[in-house]
Coordinates of C-alpha atoms and ligand atoms in Angstrom, one line a residue:
X1 CA 0.0 0.0 0.0
X2 CA 1.0 3.7 -0.4
X3 CA 3.0 5.6 2.0
X4 CA 1.5 6.2 5.5
X5 CA 0.5 9.7 6.4
X6 CA -1.5 11.5 9.1
X7 CA -4.8 13.1 8.3
X8 CA -3.2 16.3 9.9
X9 CA -0.7 16.2 7.2
X10 CA -2.8 15.7 4.1
X11 CA -2.4 19.3 3.2
X12 CA 1.1 18.5 2.1
X13 CA 0.0 15.5 -0.1
X14 CA -2.6 16.9 -2.5
X15 CA -2.6 14.9 -5.7
X16 CA -0.6 12.0 -4.2
X17 CA -1.5 8.6 -3.2
X18 CA -1.3 8.0 0.5
X19 CA -2.3 5.5 3.2
X20 CA -4.2 6.2 6.5
X21 CA -4.3 4.0 9.4
X22 CA -7.3 4.6 11.5
X23 CA -10.9 3.7 12.6
X24 CA -14.2 3.9 10.8
X25 CA -16.0 6.9 12.4
X26 CA -19.2 6.8 10.4
X27 CA -20.2 5.7 6.9
X28 CA -22.9 6.7 4.3
X29 CA -23.5 4.3 1.5
X30 CA -25.1 5.9 -1.3
X31 CA -25.5 3.4 -4.2
X32 CA -22.4 3.2 -6.3
X33 CA -20.4 5.4 -3.9
X34 CA -19.7 5.1 -0.2
X35 CA -18.5 8.0 2.0
X36 CA -16.5 6.6 5.0
X37 CA -15.3 9.0 7.6
X38 CA -12.0 7.7 8.8
X39 CA -10.2 9.1 11.9
X40 CA -6.6 8.4 12.8
X41 CA -6.0 10.3 16.0
X42 CA -4.9 13.5 14.4
X43 CA -8.2 14.4 12.7
X44 CA -11.3 13.1 10.6
X45 CA -11.2 12.5 6.9
X46 CA -13.8 11.6 4.2
X47 CA -12.8 8.8 2.2
X48 CA -14.8 8.3 -1.1
X49 CA -15.2 4.8 -2.4
X50 CA -16.5 4.4 -5.9
X51 CA -17.8 1.0 -6.9
X52 CA -15.5 -0.5 -9.8
X53 CA -12.4 1.4 -8.5
X54 CA -11.7 -1.4 -5.9
X55 CA -12.5 -5.0 -6.0
X56 CA -16.2 -5.9 -5.6
X57 CA -15.8 -8.1 -2.4
X58 CA -13.8 -5.3 -0.7
X59 CA -16.4 -2.7 -1.8
X60 CA -19.1 -5.0 0.0
X61 CA -17.0 -5.6 3.0
X62 CA -16.5 -1.9 3.3
X63 CA -20.3 -1.3 3.0
X64 CA -21.0 -3.7 5.9
X65 CA -18.3 -2.5 8.0
X66 CA -19.3 -1.4 11.7
X67 CA -18.7 1.8 13.4
X68 CA -15.0 1.7 15.0
X69 CA -13.7 -1.0 12.9
X70 CA -10.0 -0.6 12.4
X71 CA -8.7 -0.2 8.8
X72 CA -6.1 1.2 6.5
X73 CA -7.3 3.1 3.6
X74 CA -5.1 4.2 0.6
X75 CA -6.2 6.9 -2.0
X76 CA -5.6 10.0 -3.8
X77 CA -5.6 13.3 -1.6
X78 CA -8.0 16.0 -2.9
X79 CA -8.9 19.4 -1.4
X80 CA -12.5 19.3 -0.6
X81 CA -14.0 22.2 1.6
X82 CA -17.0 20.0 2.7
X83 CA -15.0 17.3 4.1
X84 CA -14.3 17.6 7.9
X85 CA -10.6 18.6 7.7
X86 CA -10.9 20.3 4.2
X87 CA -9.4 17.4 2.3
X88 CA -10.7 14.0 1.2
X89 CA -9.3 10.6 -0.1
X90 CA -10.4 9.0 -3.3
X91 CA -10.0 5.4 -2.3
X92 CA -7.8 3.2 -4.3
X93 CA -7.4 0.3 -1.8
X94 CA -8.2 -0.6 1.6
X95 CA -7.4 -3.2 4.3
X96 CA -9.6 -4.1 7.4
X97 CA -7.7 -4.9 10.3
X98 CA -10.5 -5.9 12.7
X99 CA -14.3 -5.6 11.9
X100 CA -16.1 -4.3 14.8
X101 CA -19.8 -5.0 15.5
X102 CA -22.4 -3.1 17.5
X103 CA -20.3 -0.4 18.9
X104 CA -22.1 0.7 21.9
X105 CA -21.6 4.6 21.3
X106 CA -23.7 5.5 18.4
X107 CA -24.7 9.1 17.0
X108 CA -28.1 8.6 18.8
X109 CA -28.8 9.9 22.2
X110 CA -26.8 8.8 25.2
X111 CA -27.0 10.0 28.7
X112 CA -23.9 11.3 30.3
X113 CA -23.6 8.5 32.8
X114 CA -23.8 6.0 30.0
X115 CA -20.9 7.7 28.2
X116 CA -18.9 8.0 31.2
X117 CA -19.3 4.4 32.0
X118 CA -18.1 3.8 28.5
X119 CA -15.4 6.4 28.9
X120 CA -12.6 3.8 27.5
X121 CA -14.5 4.1 24.2
X122 CA -16.2 7.5 24.6
X123 CA -12.7 9.0 24.3
X124 CA -12.8 8.4 20.7
X125 CA -15.9 10.7 20.1
X126 CA -15.4 13.9 18.7
X127 CA -16.2 16.0 21.8
X128 CA -13.7 14.3 24.2
X129 CA -11.1 14.1 21.4
X130 CA -11.4 17.9 20.9
X131 CA -11.2 18.6 24.6
X132 CA -8.3 16.2 25.1
X133 CA -6.3 17.9 22.3
X134 CA -6.9 21.4 23.8
X135 CA -5.9 20.0 27.2
X136 CA -2.7 18.8 25.8
X137 CA -2.1 22.3 24.4
X138 CA -2.9 23.9 27.6
X139 CA -0.4 21.8 29.6
X140 CA 2.4 22.4 27.0
X141 CA 1.7 26.2 27.0
X142 CA 1.9 26.1 30.8
X143 CA 5.2 24.3 30.7
X144 CA 6.7 26.5 28.1
X145 CA 5.6 29.8 29.7
X146 CA 7.4 28.8 32.9
X147 CA 10.5 27.1 31.3
X148 CA 11.0 30.1 29.1
X149 CA 11.2 32.5 31.9
X150 CA 13.7 30.5 33.7
X151 CA 11.6 28.8 36.3
X152 CA 12.9 25.4 37.7
X153 CA 10.5 22.6 37.9
X154 CA 10.5 20.8 41.2
X155 CA 8.3 17.7 41.8
X156 CA 6.8 17.9 45.2
X157 CA 5.6 14.9 46.9
X158 CA 2.2 13.2 46.7
X159 CA 2.4 11.4 50.1
X160 CA 2.6 14.2 52.6
X161 CA 2.5 14.9 56.3
X162 CA 0.9 18.3 56.5
X163 CA -2.3 20.1 55.3
X164 CA -2.0 23.1 53.1
X165 CA -5.7 23.7 52.2
X166 CA -7.7 22.7 55.3
X167 CA -7.9 19.3 56.9
X168 CA -11.6 18.5 56.0
X169 CA -10.4 17.7 52.4
X170 CA -7.5 15.3 53.2
X171 CA -7.4 11.8 51.9
X172 CA -5.8 9.6 54.3
X173 CA -3.4 6.8 53.4
X174 CA -1.9 3.9 55.6
X175 CA 1.8 4.5 55.0
X176 CA 3.3 1.2 56.6
X177 CA 1.0 1.9 59.7
X178 CA 1.7 5.5 59.8
X179 CA -1.3 7.8 58.6
X180 CA -0.3 10.1 55.8
X181 CA -2.3 11.8 53.2
X182 CA -2.5 12.7 49.5
X183 CA -1.2 16.2 48.5
X184 CA -3.7 18.9 48.5
X185 CA -0.9 21.3 47.2
X186 CA 2.8 21.4 46.5
X187 CA 3.0 24.8 47.6
X188 CA 4.5 24.4 51.1
X189 CA 7.4 22.4 49.7
X190 CA 7.6 24.7 46.9
X191 CA 8.3 27.5 49.2
X192 CA 11.3 25.7 50.6
X193 CA 12.4 25.0 47.0
X194 CA 11.9 28.8 46.0
X195 CA 14.6 29.8 48.7
X196 CA 17.0 27.7 46.8
X197 CA 16.1 28.2 43.2
X198 CA 14.3 31.7 43.3
X199 CA 11.6 30.7 40.8
X200 CA 10.2 27.4 40.8
X201 CA 6.9 25.6 39.8
X202 CA 5.5 22.1 40.4
X203 CA 2.8 20.3 38.1
X204 CA 1.1 17.3 39.3
X205 CA -1.9 15.5 40.4
X206 CA -3.7 17.0 43.4
X207 CA -6.2 15.2 45.7
X208 CA -9.0 16.8 47.7
X209 CA -11.8 14.9 49.5
X210 CA -14.4 17.4 48.5
X211 CA -17.8 16.4 49.6
X212 CA -19.3 18.4 46.7
X213 CA -21.0 17.2 43.6
X214 CA -20.8 20.4 41.5
X215 CA -19.6 20.6 38.0
X216 CA -16.5 22.4 39.3
X217 CA -15.1 19.7 41.6
X218 CA -12.9 16.6 41.0
X219 CA -11.4 14.7 43.7
X220 CA -8.3 14.2 41.7
X221 CA -7.1 17.1 39.4
X222 CA -4.0 18.6 37.9
X223 CA -2.7 21.8 39.3
X224 CA 0.5 24.0 38.2
X225 CA 2.0 26.2 41.0
X226 CA 4.6 28.6 40.6
X227 CA 6.3 30.1 43.6
X228 CA 8.7 33.1 43.5
X229 CA 11.1 34.6 46.1
X230 CA 11.0 38.5 46.3
X231 CA 7.7 39.1 44.7
X232 CA 4.6 41.2 45.8
X233 CA 1.0 40.9 45.0
X234 CA 1.0 43.1 42.0
X235 CA 3.9 40.9 40.7
X236 CA 1.9 37.7 41.1
X237 CA -1.1 39.3 39.4
X238 CA 1.1 40.1 36.4
X239 CA 2.6 36.7 36.4
X240 CA -0.9 35.0 36.4
X241 CA -2.3 37.4 33.8
X242 CA 0.8 36.7 31.6
X243 CA 0.2 32.9 32.1
X244 CA -3.5 32.8 31.2
X245 CA -3.0 35.0 28.2
X246 CA -0.2 32.8 26.6
X247 CA -2.4 29.8 27.4
X248 CA -5.3 31.2 25.6
X249 CA -3.2 32.5 22.7
X250 CA -1.7 29.1 22.2
X251 CA -5.0 27.3 22.0
X252 CA -6.3 29.8 19.7
X253 CA -3.5 29.4 17.4
X254 CA -3.1 25.5 17.7
X255 CA -6.5 24.4 18.3
X256 CA -8.9 26.7 16.3
X257 CA -10.5 23.8 14.5
X258 CA -11.3 22.0 17.7
X259 CA -12.6 25.2 19.2
X260 CA -14.9 25.4 16.2
X261 CA -16.2 21.8 16.3
X262 CA -16.9 22.4 19.9
X263 CA -18.7 25.6 19.4
X264 CA -16.5 27.3 22.0
X265 CA -16.8 31.2 22.2
X266 CA -13.7 32.0 20.1
X267 CA -14.5 35.8 20.0
X268 CA -14.7 35.9 23.7
X269 CA -11.3 34.0 24.0
X270 CA -9.8 36.6 21.7
X271 CA -10.7 39.3 24.3
X272 CA -8.3 37.7 26.9
X273 CA -5.7 40.2 26.9
X274 CA -4.3 42.3 29.5
X275 CA -5.1 44.1 31.7
X276 CA -7.7 41.8 33.4
X277 CA -10.4 43.5 35.7
X278 CA -9.2 44.0 39.3
X279 CA -11.7 44.1 42.2
X280 CA -10.8 43.9 45.9
X281 CA -13.0 41.6 47.8
X282 CA -14.6 44.4 49.5
X283 CA -15.6 46.0 46.1
X284 CA -16.9 42.6 44.9
X285 CA -19.0 42.3 48.0
X286 CA -20.5 45.8 47.4
X287 CA -21.3 44.7 43.8
X288 CA -22.9 41.5 44.9
X289 CA -25.3 43.3 47.3
X290 CA -26.1 46.2 45.1
X291 CA -29.5 46.9 43.3
X292 CA -27.7 46.7 39.9
X293 CA -26.9 43.1 40.5
X294 CA -30.5 42.3 41.2
X295 CA -31.6 44.0 38.0
X296 CA -28.6 42.1 36.3
X297 CA -30.0 38.9 37.5
X298 CA -33.6 39.5 36.3
X299 CA -32.2 40.3 32.9
X300 CA -30.3 37.1 32.9
X301 CA -33.5 35.2 33.8
X302 CA -35.5 36.6 31.0
X303 CA -32.6 35.9 28.5
X304 CA -32.6 32.2 29.7
X305 CA -36.3 32.0 29.3
X306 CA -36.2 33.3 25.7
X307 CA -33.5 30.9 24.9
X308 CA -35.5 28.1 26.3
X309 CA -38.5 28.9 24.2
X310 CA -36.4 29.0 21.1
X311 CA -34.7 25.7 21.8
X312 CA -38.2 24.1 22.5
X313 CA -39.4 25.4 19.2
X314 CA -36.4 24.0 17.3
X315 CA -36.9 20.6 19.1
X316 CA -40.5 20.4 18.2
X317 CA -39.7 20.9 14.6
X318 CA -37.1 18.3 14.5
X319 CA -39.3 15.7 16.4
X320 CA -41.8 16.5 13.9
X321 CA -39.6 15.9 11.0
X322 CA -38.4 12.6 12.6
X323 CA -42.1 11.4 12.9
X324 CA -42.9 12.2 9.4
X325 CA -40.1 10.0 8.2
X326 CA -38.5 9.8 4.7
X327 CA -35.3 11.4 5.9
X328 CA -32.0 10.2 4.4
X329 CA -29.7 8.3 6.9
X330 CA -27.3 11.2 7.2
X331 CA -30.0 13.6 7.8
X332 CA -31.6 11.4 10.4
X333 CA -28.1 11.3 12.2
X334 CA -27.7 15.0 11.9
X335 CA -31.0 15.5 13.5
X336 CA -30.4 13.0 16.1
X337 CA -27.2 14.8 17.1
X338 CA -28.9 18.2 17.2
X339 CA -31.6 16.8 19.4
X340 CA -29.2 15.4 21.9
X341 CA -27.5 18.8 21.8
X342 CA -30.7 20.7 22.3
X343 CA -31.9 18.5 25.2
X344 CA -28.5 19.0 27.0
X345 CA -28.9 22.7 26.5
X346 CA -32.5 22.6 27.7
X347 CA -31.4 20.8 31.0
X348 CA -28.7 23.3 31.6
X349 CA -31.2 26.3 30.9
X350 CA -33.7 24.7 33.2
X351 CA -31.1 24.6 36.1
X352 CA -30.1 28.1 35.4
X353 CA -33.7 29.1 35.6
X354 CA -34.3 27.4 38.8
X355 CA -31.0 28.7 40.4
X356 CA -31.4 32.2 39.3
X357 CA -33.6 33.4 42.1
X358 CA -31.7 31.5 44.7
X359 CA -28.3 32.8 43.6
X360 CA -29.8 36.5 43.4
X361 CA -30.9 36.0 47.0
X362 CA -27.6 34.6 48.1
X363 CA -25.8 37.7 46.5
X364 CA -28.1 40.1 48.2
X365 CA -27.7 38.6 51.5
X366 CA -23.9 38.3 51.0
X367 CA -21.9 39.5 54.1
X368 CA -18.5 40.9 54.4
X369 CA -16.2 38.1 56.1
X370 CA -17.6 35.1 54.2
X371 CA -15.7 33.5 51.4
X372 CA -17.2 34.1 47.7
X373 CA -19.4 31.1 47.0
X374 CA -19.7 29.3 43.6
X375 CA -22.8 31.3 42.6
X376 CA -21.2 34.5 43.8
X377 CA -18.2 33.8 41.5
X378 CA -20.5 33.0 38.8
X379 CA -22.3 36.2 38.9
X380 CA -19.1 38.3 39.2
X381 CA -17.7 36.5 36.3
X382 CA -20.8 36.8 34.1
X383 CA -20.7 40.6 34.5
X384 CA -17.3 40.8 33.0
X385 CA -15.9 39.9 29.5
X386 CA -12.4 39.4 30.7
X387 CA -11.1 37.5 33.6
X388 CA -11.5 39.1 37.0
X389 CA -9.1 39.2 39.7
X390 CA -10.6 39.5 43.2
X391 CA -8.0 40.4 45.9
X392 CA -7.7 41.0 49.6
X393 CA -10.2 38.6 51.2
X394 CA -10.9 38.5 54.8
X395 CA -8.2 36.8 56.7
X396 CA -10.8 34.3 58.3
X397 CA -12.0 33.1 55.0
X398 CA -8.6 32.1 53.6
X399 CA -5.8 29.6 54.3
X400 CA -3.4 30.2 57.4
X401 CA -0.2 30.7 55.2
X402 CA -1.7 34.1 53.5
X403 CA 0.1 37.2 54.5
X404 CA -1.9 39.7 56.5
X405 CA -2.0 43.0 54.7
X406 CA 0.2 45.3 57.0
X407 CA -2.1 48.4 56.1
X408 CA -5.4 46.6 56.9
X409 CA -4.9 43.6 59.1
X410 CA -8.5 42.3 58.5
X411 CA -7.5 41.2 55.0
X412 CA -4.7 39.1 53.5
X413 CA -2.7 39.7 50.5
X414 CA -4.3 37.0 48.1
X415 CA -6.1 36.7 44.9
X416 CA -8.6 34.5 43.1
X417 CA -8.9 34.8 39.4
X418 CA -12.3 34.3 37.9
X419 CA -12.8 33.1 34.4
X420 CA -15.4 34.9 32.3
X421 CA -18.9 33.6 31.3
X422 CA -19.8 32.2 34.5
X423 CA -16.9 29.8 34.8
X424 CA -15.7 31.0 38.3
X425 CA -12.3 30.6 40.0
X426 CA -9.5 29.0 38.0
X427 CA -6.5 30.3 40.0
X428 CA -6.0 30.8 43.8
X429 CA -2.9 32.4 45.1
X430 CA -1.2 34.8 47.8
X431 CA 1.7 36.4 49.2
X432 CA 2.9 34.2 52.1
X433 CA 3.2 35.1 55.7
X434 CA 7.0 35.4 56.1
X435 CA 7.2 36.5 59.6
X436 CA 7.9 33.5 62.1
X437 CA 5.7 34.8 65.1
X438 CA 2.7 35.7 62.9
X439 CA 2.8 32.5 61.1
X440 CA 3.1 30.3 64.4
X441 CA 0.2 32.2 65.7
X442 CA -1.9 31.5 62.6
X443 CA -1.0 27.8 62.8
X444 CA -2.2 27.7 66.3
X445 CA -5.4 29.6 65.5
X446 CA -6.3 26.9 62.9
X447 CA -5.8 24.2 65.6
X448 CA -3.0 22.6 63.7
X449 CA 0.0 21.1 65.6
X450 CA 2.9 23.5 65.1
X451 CA 5.3 20.4 65.5
X452 CA 4.2 19.2 62.1
X453 CA 5.0 22.4 60.5
X454 CA 8.6 22.8 62.0
X455 CA 10.3 22.8 58.8
X456 CA 7.8 25.2 57.2
X457 CA 8.6 27.8 60.1
X458 CA 12.1 27.3 59.8
X459 CA 11.9 29.0 56.3
X460 CA 10.9 32.1 58.3
X461 CA 14.0 31.8 60.5
X462 CA 16.8 31.4 57.8
X463 CA 16.7 34.3 55.4
X464 CA 12.9 34.8 55.3
X465 CA 12.0 37.0 52.3
X466 CA 8.7 38.2 50.9
X467 CA 7.4 35.6 48.5
X468 CA 4.2 34.1 47.0
X469 CA 2.7 32.1 44.3
X470 CA -0.7 30.7 43.1
X471 CA -2.2 27.4 41.8
X472 CA -4.1 27.1 38.5
X473 CA -6.4 24.1 38.0
X474 CA -5.9 22.6 34.6
X475 CA -9.4 21.0 34.2
X476 CA -11.2 24.2 35.4
X477 CA -9.0 26.2 32.7
X478 CA -9.9 23.7 30.0
X479 CA -13.5 23.8 30.8
X480 CA -13.6 27.5 30.4
X481 CA -11.6 27.5 27.3
X482 CA -13.6 24.7 25.7
X483 CA -17.0 25.9 27.0
X484 CA -17.5 22.6 28.5
X485 CA -20.0 23.2 31.5
X486 CA -18.9 20.1 33.5
X487 CA -15.2 19.5 34.6
X488 CA -15.6 15.7 34.3
X489 CA -15.2 16.0 30.6
X490 CA -11.9 17.9 31.0
X491 CA -9.8 15.0 32.2
X492 CA -9.6 11.5 30.4
X493 CA -10.7 9.4 33.3
X494 CA -12.5 11.6 35.9
X495 CA -12.7 10.9 39.7
X496 CA -15.7 12.3 41.3
X497 CA -17.0 12.2 44.9
X498 CA -19.8 9.8 44.2
X499 CA -18.4 8.0 41.0
X500 CA -15.3 6.6 40.0
X501 CA -16.3 5.1 36.5
X502 CA -13.4 3.1 35.2
Ligands
LIG1 O1 -7.4 27.8 45.5 P1 -6.6 26.6 45.8 O2 -7.2 25.6 46.8 O3 -5.3 27.0 46.0 C1 -4.1 26.2 46.5 O4 -4.1 25.0 46.5 C2 -2.9 27.0 46.8 N1 -2.1 26.2 47.5 C3 -2.3 27.4 45.2 C4 -1.0 28.1 45.6 O5 -1.0 29.2 46.0 N2 0.1 27.4 45.3 O6 -6.6 25.7 44.3 C5 -6.1 26.3 43.2 C6 -6.7 26.0 42.1 C7 -8.1 26.5 42.0 O7 -8.2 27.8 41.6 C8 -8.9 25.6 41.1 O8 -8.5 26.1 39.7 C9 -8.2 24.3 41.2 O9 -7.1 24.6 41.9 N3 -9.1 23.4 42.0 C10 -9.7 22.4 41.6 N4 -10.1 21.9 40.5 C11 -10.8 20.7 40.4 N5 -11.5 20.2 41.5 C12 -11.2 20.6 42.7 N6 -11.7 20.1 43.8 C13 -10.4 21.8 43.0 N7 -9.9 22.5 43.9 C14 -9.1 23.3 43.5
LIG2 MG1 -9.2 28.6 46.0

């Protein structure tokens, strides 16, 4: 057979005969021609098989080949704007490696639970494929950003002896009879490493026994954490802004096709440029409790209702068409896919419509001192087109290691970054308390045993300097960029509080 190539590389082979190794994504027989959609991991390609151009028995075998069968196809490359990737193959030969039967995931409707129970196969579908590729770019962009600036990668341990982010969310493990836990953050170790290398980052899996079943929480997620010696809050905000902009730019340039297939908000992503919005927590609290926010919420509600009506109308039309029958197979499949989409969107709108008054009420009753809740973050992030920094939270709402603002002791020098369009917090960070006595006092106030923190306290005895850092959650970032509402779709094999599928 002809020379093997990748679908992503077809543009360089127009007019030549090449071979693709892949799987049958979909097929549409049409009398004397068959249209096979083949995927090879790098993309999707329409392969046109004409009767008479290949042996009859092969033609027939292809005609009956099941979805996700593995095969190689050879053919001449031709530019074809209507083909998924812009090129198609005029098939000259084919070889079936394994003929699959009754692939469980069809273009028909499947519930999300069914898909996640079949995640080992679902990964091949278009949506998870697009998201997985974007996740890859996000991670690569993060590494490049820090490496290019001279940060040193330090791998912090996964088995740890101390809590960084609150003892309620620790997973315990039995470490040869000694109770240890899985890391919630590499930060404390990273602070030690920053005093050696100056600028460091860690990037690894993170574990939180979060008893919440929201669309924002995983029990195992990936976090990148930079830590810098001699930096102040402004420096940290600039670093975070630079990181987020460079991630978004990379995805826009490397994954535009995937963003388009996902229906992501490309115009919105293009607006992600410095400077981001900056609010103090106190300003955020004032916004949440304002009359303007109540009006904003009412406008949102009527928008949701209008969207719901439009979708219901479209759904009724499609169902009507289905009932009438007489549609071609491809049209039926297209409609089936759209119906699945509409049902998903309607479910989501219904939740939003139900939550709206609750969230409006929560915002109105917000009191200075509380941490921002998920709904408060959603409201603030919906009000802005760009990411929003919220800084200077009340001390009691945040972790023990955050540095008290010396000009206003009620607040700490910290920040959260809220992604736009209601996606909420993607980064949390702070300047660290660098004074020995103050840090010891905070550890005691939290009810932690200072003996466990002896080495962390040591850092404040030997050349303590102003320093700080932040953590960016990979899955939350991917959810925002791809427009995927649920974080469980943003990692290949998600771990959730109530479910570990496979
Ligand atoms: O705000 P968090 O808890 O901050 C820290 O862990 C700091 N020690 C980081 C630092 O300063 N070095 O978590 C940081 C980010 C969040 O903004 C969010 O993106 C993500 O980690 N995150 C989660 N992602 C998915 N599921 C969860 N349960 C998450 N918890 C936090
Ligand atoms: Mg946080």
